Amino acid sequence: MEGKHSRWSSQPWPCDLLRKIREFTRAIVEDLSNGRSPEILIDRFRNYCTKPDSNCFCSSDLPILKETLTLRRESHLRRLDVLLRVLVIVQQLLQENRHGSKRDIYYMHPSVFSDQSIVDRAINDICILMQCSRHNLNVVSVGKGLVLGWLRFSEAGDMFDCINRPNTAFPVPIHVEEVKDIVSVAKYILVVEKESVFQRLANDQFCNTNHCIVITGRGYPDISTRGFLGLLVDTLHLPTYCLVDCDPYGFDILSTYRFGSMQMAYDAKLLGGFLLDSEKYQLPQQCLLPLTAQDKRKMEAMLRRCYLQREVPEWRLELQLMLERGVKFELEALSVHELNFLSAVYIPSKIQGKHAELKNLTFDGEVKDGYDYFGSDGYGYGHGHEHGYGYGYGYKPYAVPPYYPCPVGAMLFC
């Protein structure tokens, strides 16, 4: 499958940004020449509020306030100095058509900047002033995202052929706006939170078996990973699923993919982990970890975010259940059954359940002569295991596709 993308088509050209930079600096020089203190207005935005029951406008593009930087305030002097120094570096990058990382910029004036966070703040202010993304400034991050599976694309003339090696990890391209010629025969895109889960799927040759694309941001995703994922979603129009740990940080990372930036937002279905998966897939009690005090504070803060109630109330219910029971678990805990349980049973059963809409299909858990009968809808074959679960392949005459792996005695749900 191939297609054209438009997510990046509205981004400003380098010549437009250079013009804006010249106009910005000229206005500052004119104010100083006329004996006036320059005033720089920076819009401030808010992704969410903590009043989910009130009328909020957090999803709009309107700023909530304007911050004014002026030479009249001593606390603003250093911040303006940093902003203008970074702006000069950005102007040079654009003029020479070169790219640099935030760390590169920091080391150009380490005695002045003193800390990386000061540079990060200045770059963010410049993005707001110039109404563009960091990538438009030719400021890139050190890429940490990984991708594997049934995908081929080019970046700046270099071809990346994941299709011929669907179980080999490739770095996510840093210059997303230069990605072209995207081709894929995948059935879906799977986003996983952690590199350990990503490597587990690669070792189990998950993509080769399931004809999909797997992406990880290795924790909280950077802009390149989110941008590349959004580009694939726009171009290929494939269903997208997310797999995160059943803990507050897993759901926060999920929220970063979904709500971190409206420009890079995409609609994805959460596969897991759900707290009830620990029961349905019969995790031993020792695999459940108690929530720490920090976990609880994190969840209480997340539950106050308006967009959870407005956009994904089912995620909010999962967080509430987790908080009520006081436990969490990692996806790797599923390996208590078999090392490849995650790739061979858990994920396929979830995705096949999504496709066949078998959310209300239950099993009686009783295996007789190799069959687990579950009523007039169909039947399943399974074999037991010392840990109390079984592999099964159920057949339902009107399900598409007809065969789906499932744990015997469990419910297929997503």
C-alpha positions as a printed Julia matrix, in Angstrom:
414×3 Matrix{Float64}:
   0.0     0.0    0.0
   1.28    3.47  -0.76
  -0.11    6.95  -0.67
   0.57   10.65  -0.34
   0.81   12.51   2.93
  -0.16   16.07   3.81
   0.69   16.38   7.5
   3.84   18.37   6.77
   2.6    20.23   3.72
   1.51   23.33   5.68
   4.9    23.86   7.33
   6.73   27.15   6.59
   9.61   27.24   4.11
  13.12   28.19   5.33
  12.92   31.46   3.38
   9.71   32.37   5.24
  11.36   31.66   8.59
  14.43   33.71   7.67
  12.15   36.6    6.75
  10.34   36.32  10.1
  13.66   36.25  11.96
  14.84   39.38  10.15
  11.58   41.19  10.92
  11.75   40.13  14.56
  15.32   41.32  15.09
  14.72   44.53  13.1
  11.83   45.44  15.41
  14.07   44.94  18.46
  16.83   47.11  16.96
  14.32   49.87  16.07
  12.95   49.92  19.63
  16.45   50.19  21.08
  17.39   52.93  18.57
  14.35   54.95  19.6
  15.1    54.57  23.31
  12.26   52.13  23.92
  12.51   48.85  25.79
  11.49   46.02  23.43
   8.52   43.96  24.53
   8.35   40.4   23.26
   4.96   38.72  23.57
   4.98   34.92  23.77
   1.72   33.0   23.64
   1.21   30.36  26.29
  -0.89   27.29  25.61
  -2.38   24.59  27.8
  -3.01   21.01  26.7
  -5.49   20.34  29.49
  -7.13   21.76  32.58
  -8.07   20.1   35.86
 -11.8    20.8   35.66
 -13.24   18.01  33.51
 -16.83   18.9   34.45
 -16.62   22.53  33.36
 -16.66   24.05  29.91
 -13.06   24.13  28.79
 -11.34   25.15  25.58
  -8.11   23.22  26.06
  -8.49   21.44  22.74
  -8.52   24.74  20.82
  -5.5    26.43  19.28
  -6.13   29.64  21.23
  -3.51   30.67  23.8
  -4.59   30.98  27.42
  -2.39   34.02  28.05
   0.55   36.04  26.74
   3.87   36.27  28.52
   5.74   39.57  28.09
   9.54   39.65  28.1
  11.09   43.07  28.56
  14.5    44.59  29.27
  12.96   46.54  32.12
  12.85   43.38  34.24
  16.21   42.09  35.39
  14.95   38.49  35.49
  14.18   38.69  31.76
  17.58   40.01  30.66
  19.36   36.67  30.7
  16.44   34.89  29.13
  16.38   37.38  26.25
  20.14   37.05  25.87
  19.81   33.26  25.53
  16.86   33.56  23.15
  18.72   35.93  20.79
  21.9    33.82  20.85
  19.93   30.69  19.96
  18.05   32.62  17.28
  21.35   33.59  15.63
  22.38   29.92  15.57
  19.03   28.92  14.08
  19.38   31.61  11.42
  22.8    30.23  10.5
  21.45   26.66  10.27
  18.66   27.79   7.94
  20.94   29.91   5.76
  23.45   27.07   5.33
  20.76   24.36   5.07
  22.37   22.42   7.9
  20.91   20.66  10.92
  22.02   20.7   14.53
  20.85   19.09  17.75
  19.81   20.9   20.9
  22.98   19.55  22.46
  25.06   21.03  19.62
  23.52   24.42  20.33
  24.23   24.13  24.05
  27.94   23.5   23.47
  28.28   26.58  21.26
  27.96   28.78  24.39
  28.17   26.45  27.42
  29.36   29.19  29.79
  26.39   31.38  28.88
  23.71   28.69  28.67
  24.96   26.8   31.77
  22.2    24.16  31.45
  20.51   22.28  28.62
  17.03   23.16  29.9
  17.74   26.86  29.28
  18.44   26.13  25.6
  15.34   23.93  25.39
  13.17   26.74  26.72
  14.63   29.23  24.24
  13.97   26.87  21.32
  10.4    26.42  22.49
   9.94   30.21  22.7
  11.33   30.62  19.18
   8.93   27.98  17.84
   6.01   29.92  19.32
   7.28   33.28  18.04
   7.9    31.92  14.53
   4.78   29.71  14.56
   6.62   26.57  13.51
   7.93   23.26  14.8
  11.47   22.57  15.98
  12.14   20.59  12.82
  11.4    23.7   10.74
  14.23   25.44  12.58
  16.6    22.64  11.48
  17.02   21.73  15.14
  16.82   17.97  15.5
  16.87   15.57  18.41
  19.15   12.58  18.72
  16.74    9.96  17.44
  15.83    7.18  19.83
  12.81    5.62  18.14
  12.95    2.23  16.42
  10.82    0.64  13.71
  10.61   -2.82  12.16
   8.23   -4.71   9.94
   6.62   -4.54   6.51
   7.69   -1.07   5.48
   9.89    0.65   2.9
  10.68    4.36   2.71
  13.38    6.81   1.71
  14.88    9.7    3.67
  16.98   12.35   1.95
  17.61    9.96  -0.94
  18.6     6.96   1.22
  16.35    3.9    0.94
  15.32    1.97   4.07
  13.98   -1.46   3.15
  12.49   -3.01   6.28
  10.38   -5.4    4.18
  13.34   -7.57   3.2
  14.35   -7.78   6.87
  11.04   -7.49   8.76
  12.57   -8.63  12.08
  15.47   -6.15  12.02
  15.17   -2.85  13.91
  15.8     0.36  11.98
  16.18    3.81  13.56
  13.22    6.13  13.13
  14.22    8.89  10.67
  15.1    12.19  12.3
  14.19   14.39   9.33
  10.55   13.33   9.03
   9.79   16.03   6.48
  12.3    14.39   4.12
  10.68   10.94   4.24
   9.31    9.93   0.83
   8.13    6.9   -1.14
   6.42    5.12   1.76
   5.33    1.61   0.75
   3.85   -1.08   2.98
   1.88   -4.33   2.78
   1.28   -4.35   6.55
  -2.13   -5.05   8.04
  -1.72   -2.7   11.01
   0.72   -0.59  13.05
   1.61   -1.59  16.61
   3.11    1.0   18.96
   4.88   -0.45  22.01
   6.03    1.51  25.02
   9.3    -0.21  25.85
  12.38   -1.33  23.97
  12.4    -4.63  25.89
   8.95   -5.51  24.51
  10.03   -4.31  21.05
  13.07   -6.63  21.15
  10.92   -9.49  22.4
   8.68   -9.12  19.35
  11.71   -8.9   17.05
  13.25  -12.05  18.55
   9.93  -13.89  18.17
   9.73  -12.77  14.5
   6.37  -11.21  15.26
   6.27   -8.99  12.16
   7.18  -11.86   9.87
   4.27  -13.89  11.23
   1.7   -11.11  11.55
   2.54   -8.79   8.62
   2.61   -5.54  10.59
   4.77   -2.54  11.49
   6.06   -2.16  15.06
   7.32    1.17  16.45
   8.71    2.12  19.84
   9.78    5.46  21.26
  11.7     3.62  23.99
   9.68    5.26  26.73
   8.36    8.77  26.27
   8.5     9.34  22.49
  10.51   12.15  20.95
   9.15   14.43  18.25
  10.74   12.38  15.47
   9.01    9.18  16.59
   5.63   10.84  16.98
   6.02   12.67  13.68
   7.05    9.52  11.8
   4.17    7.57  13.3
   1.73   10.31  12.31
   3.18   10.3    8.81
   2.63    6.53   8.49
  -0.94    6.84   9.77
  -1.71    9.63   7.28
  -0.08    7.86   4.37
  -1.02    4.21   4.84
  -4.41    4.57   6.55
  -3.78    1.46   8.65
  -5.4     0.64  12.0
  -3.05    1.58  14.83
  -2.83   -0.18  18.19
  -0.91    0.7   21.36
   0.63   -1.63  23.92
   1.83   -0.19  27.24
   2.48   -1.39  30.76
  -0.46   -1.46  33.13
   0.87    1.37  35.29
   0.44    5.17  35.4
   3.55    5.84  33.34
   2.4     3.49  30.6
  -0.87    5.42  30.34
   0.98    8.74  30.47
   3.18    7.65  27.56
   0.04    6.56  25.73
  -1.38   10.05  26.34
   1.8    11.61  24.95
   1.28    9.75  21.67
  -2.4    10.62  21.58
  -2.47   14.17  22.97
   1.12   15.42  23.09
   0.62   17.61  20.03
  -2.47   18.21  17.95
  -0.29   18.29  14.84
   1.0    14.8   15.59
  -2.14   13.35  17.19
  -3.64   10.2   15.76
  -6.45    7.83  16.6
  -5.22    4.56  18.08
  -6.83    1.67  19.87
  -5.43    0.58  23.22
  -4.73   -3.17  23.25
  -3.29   -3.38  26.75
  -2.27   -3.77  29.34
  -5.5    -3.7   31.25
  -5.62   -4.59  34.91
  -8.26   -7.26  34.25
  -5.78   -8.93  31.88
  -3.96  -10.14  34.99
  -7.04  -12.23  35.81
  -8.07  -13.22  32.31
  -4.58  -14.35  31.42
  -4.1   -15.83  34.89
  -1.02  -13.99  36.1
   0.26  -15.29  39.46
  -0.18  -12.89  42.36
   3.57  -12.33  42.63
   3.53  -10.74  39.17
   1.35   -7.89  40.47
   3.33   -5.01  41.94
   1.96   -2.62  44.57
   1.49    0.98  43.54
   4.04    3.29  45.12
   3.13    6.63  46.67
   4.59    8.31  43.59
   2.44    6.1   41.34
  -0.68    7.14  43.23
   0.15   10.84  43.03
   0.78   10.46  39.32
  -2.56    8.73  38.75
  -4.51   11.24  40.84
  -3.02   14.06  38.77
  -3.84   12.25  35.52
  -7.43   11.64  36.58
  -7.9    15.4   36.86
  -6.97   15.98  33.23
 -10.0    17.15  31.29
  -9.17   15.38  28.03
  -9.33   11.92  29.61
 -12.97   12.44  30.51
 -13.76   14.19  27.25
 -11.84   12.08  24.74
 -11.04    8.66  26.25
 -13.22    7.98  29.31
 -12.35    4.27  29.08
  -8.71    5.08  29.85
  -9.84    7.03  32.88
 -11.83    4.04  34.1
  -8.72    1.86  33.79
  -6.72    4.32  35.88
  -9.48    4.44  38.51
  -9.58    0.65  38.71
  -5.82    0.49  39.05
  -5.9     3.07  41.83
  -8.74    1.29  43.65
  -6.96   -2.07  43.62
  -3.55   -0.59  44.34
  -1.61   -2.83  41.94
   0.08   -2.67  38.53
   1.95   -5.05  36.24
   4.45   -4.98  33.39
   3.82   -6.63  30.03
   6.93   -8.78  30.54
   5.07  -10.52  33.38
   3.16  -12.48  30.73
   6.39  -14.43  30.16
   5.57  -16.33  33.33
   3.61  -18.69  31.07
   5.98  -18.95  28.11
   8.72  -16.67  26.85
   6.78  -15.99  23.65
   3.34  -15.73  25.28
   3.14  -12.0   24.54
   3.76  -12.43  20.8
   2.13  -15.85  20.29
  -1.02  -15.48  22.37
  -1.65  -12.12  24.02
  -1.24   -9.67  21.13
  -2.81  -11.89  18.42
  -5.84  -12.58  20.6
  -6.31   -8.87  21.24
  -5.96   -7.82  17.61
  -8.05  -10.66  16.26
 -10.64   -9.77  18.86
 -10.67   -6.21  17.52
 -11.09   -7.39  13.95
 -13.8    -9.92  14.68
 -15.55   -7.78  17.32
 -15.67  -10.66  19.75
 -15.81   -8.51  22.86
 -18.65  -10.51  24.42
 -17.41  -13.97  23.51
 -16.61  -16.07  26.61
 -15.37  -19.57  27.2
 -16.56  -22.04  29.79
 -12.98  -23.05  30.59
 -13.73  -26.76  30.51
 -11.62  -28.78  28.08
 -13.04  -32.13  27.01
 -11.24  -34.37  24.53
  -9.16  -31.45  23.34
 -12.15  -29.15  22.73
 -13.4   -26.18  24.71
 -17.03  -25.78  23.72
 -18.47  -22.27  23.94
 -21.99  -22.52  22.63
 -23.59  -22.28  19.23
 -21.17  -19.64  17.97
 -18.38  -22.17  17.44
 -15.84  -24.38  19.12
 -12.16  -24.32  20.0
  -9.27  -26.69  20.31
  -6.81  -26.28  23.18
  -4.24  -28.05  25.31
  -3.52  -27.48  28.97
  -0.37  -26.26  30.68
   1.12  -26.63  34.12
   0.59  -22.92  34.81
  -3.14  -23.2   34.3
  -3.6   -21.72  30.87
  -3.98  -23.27  27.48
  -3.29  -22.42  23.9
  -6.41  -22.55  21.8
  -7.47  -21.97  18.24
 -11.16  -21.21  18.14
 -13.35  -21.36  15.11
 -16.39  -19.17  14.66
 -18.1   -19.59  11.31
 -18.82  -15.9   10.75
 -15.7   -14.39  12.32
 -13.18  -12.67  10.05
 -10.57  -14.07  10.01
 -11.98  -17.42  11.23
  -9.05  -18.54  13.39
  -7.77  -16.68  16.4
  -5.51  -17.79  19.26
  -6.96  -17.45  22.72
  -6.25  -18.62  26.26
  -8.67  -21.37  27.26
 -11.01  -20.3   30.05
 -10.58  -16.59  29.27
 -12.49  -13.85  27.55
 -11.39  -12.25  24.32
 -11.74   -8.53  24.83
  -9.98   -5.28  24.03
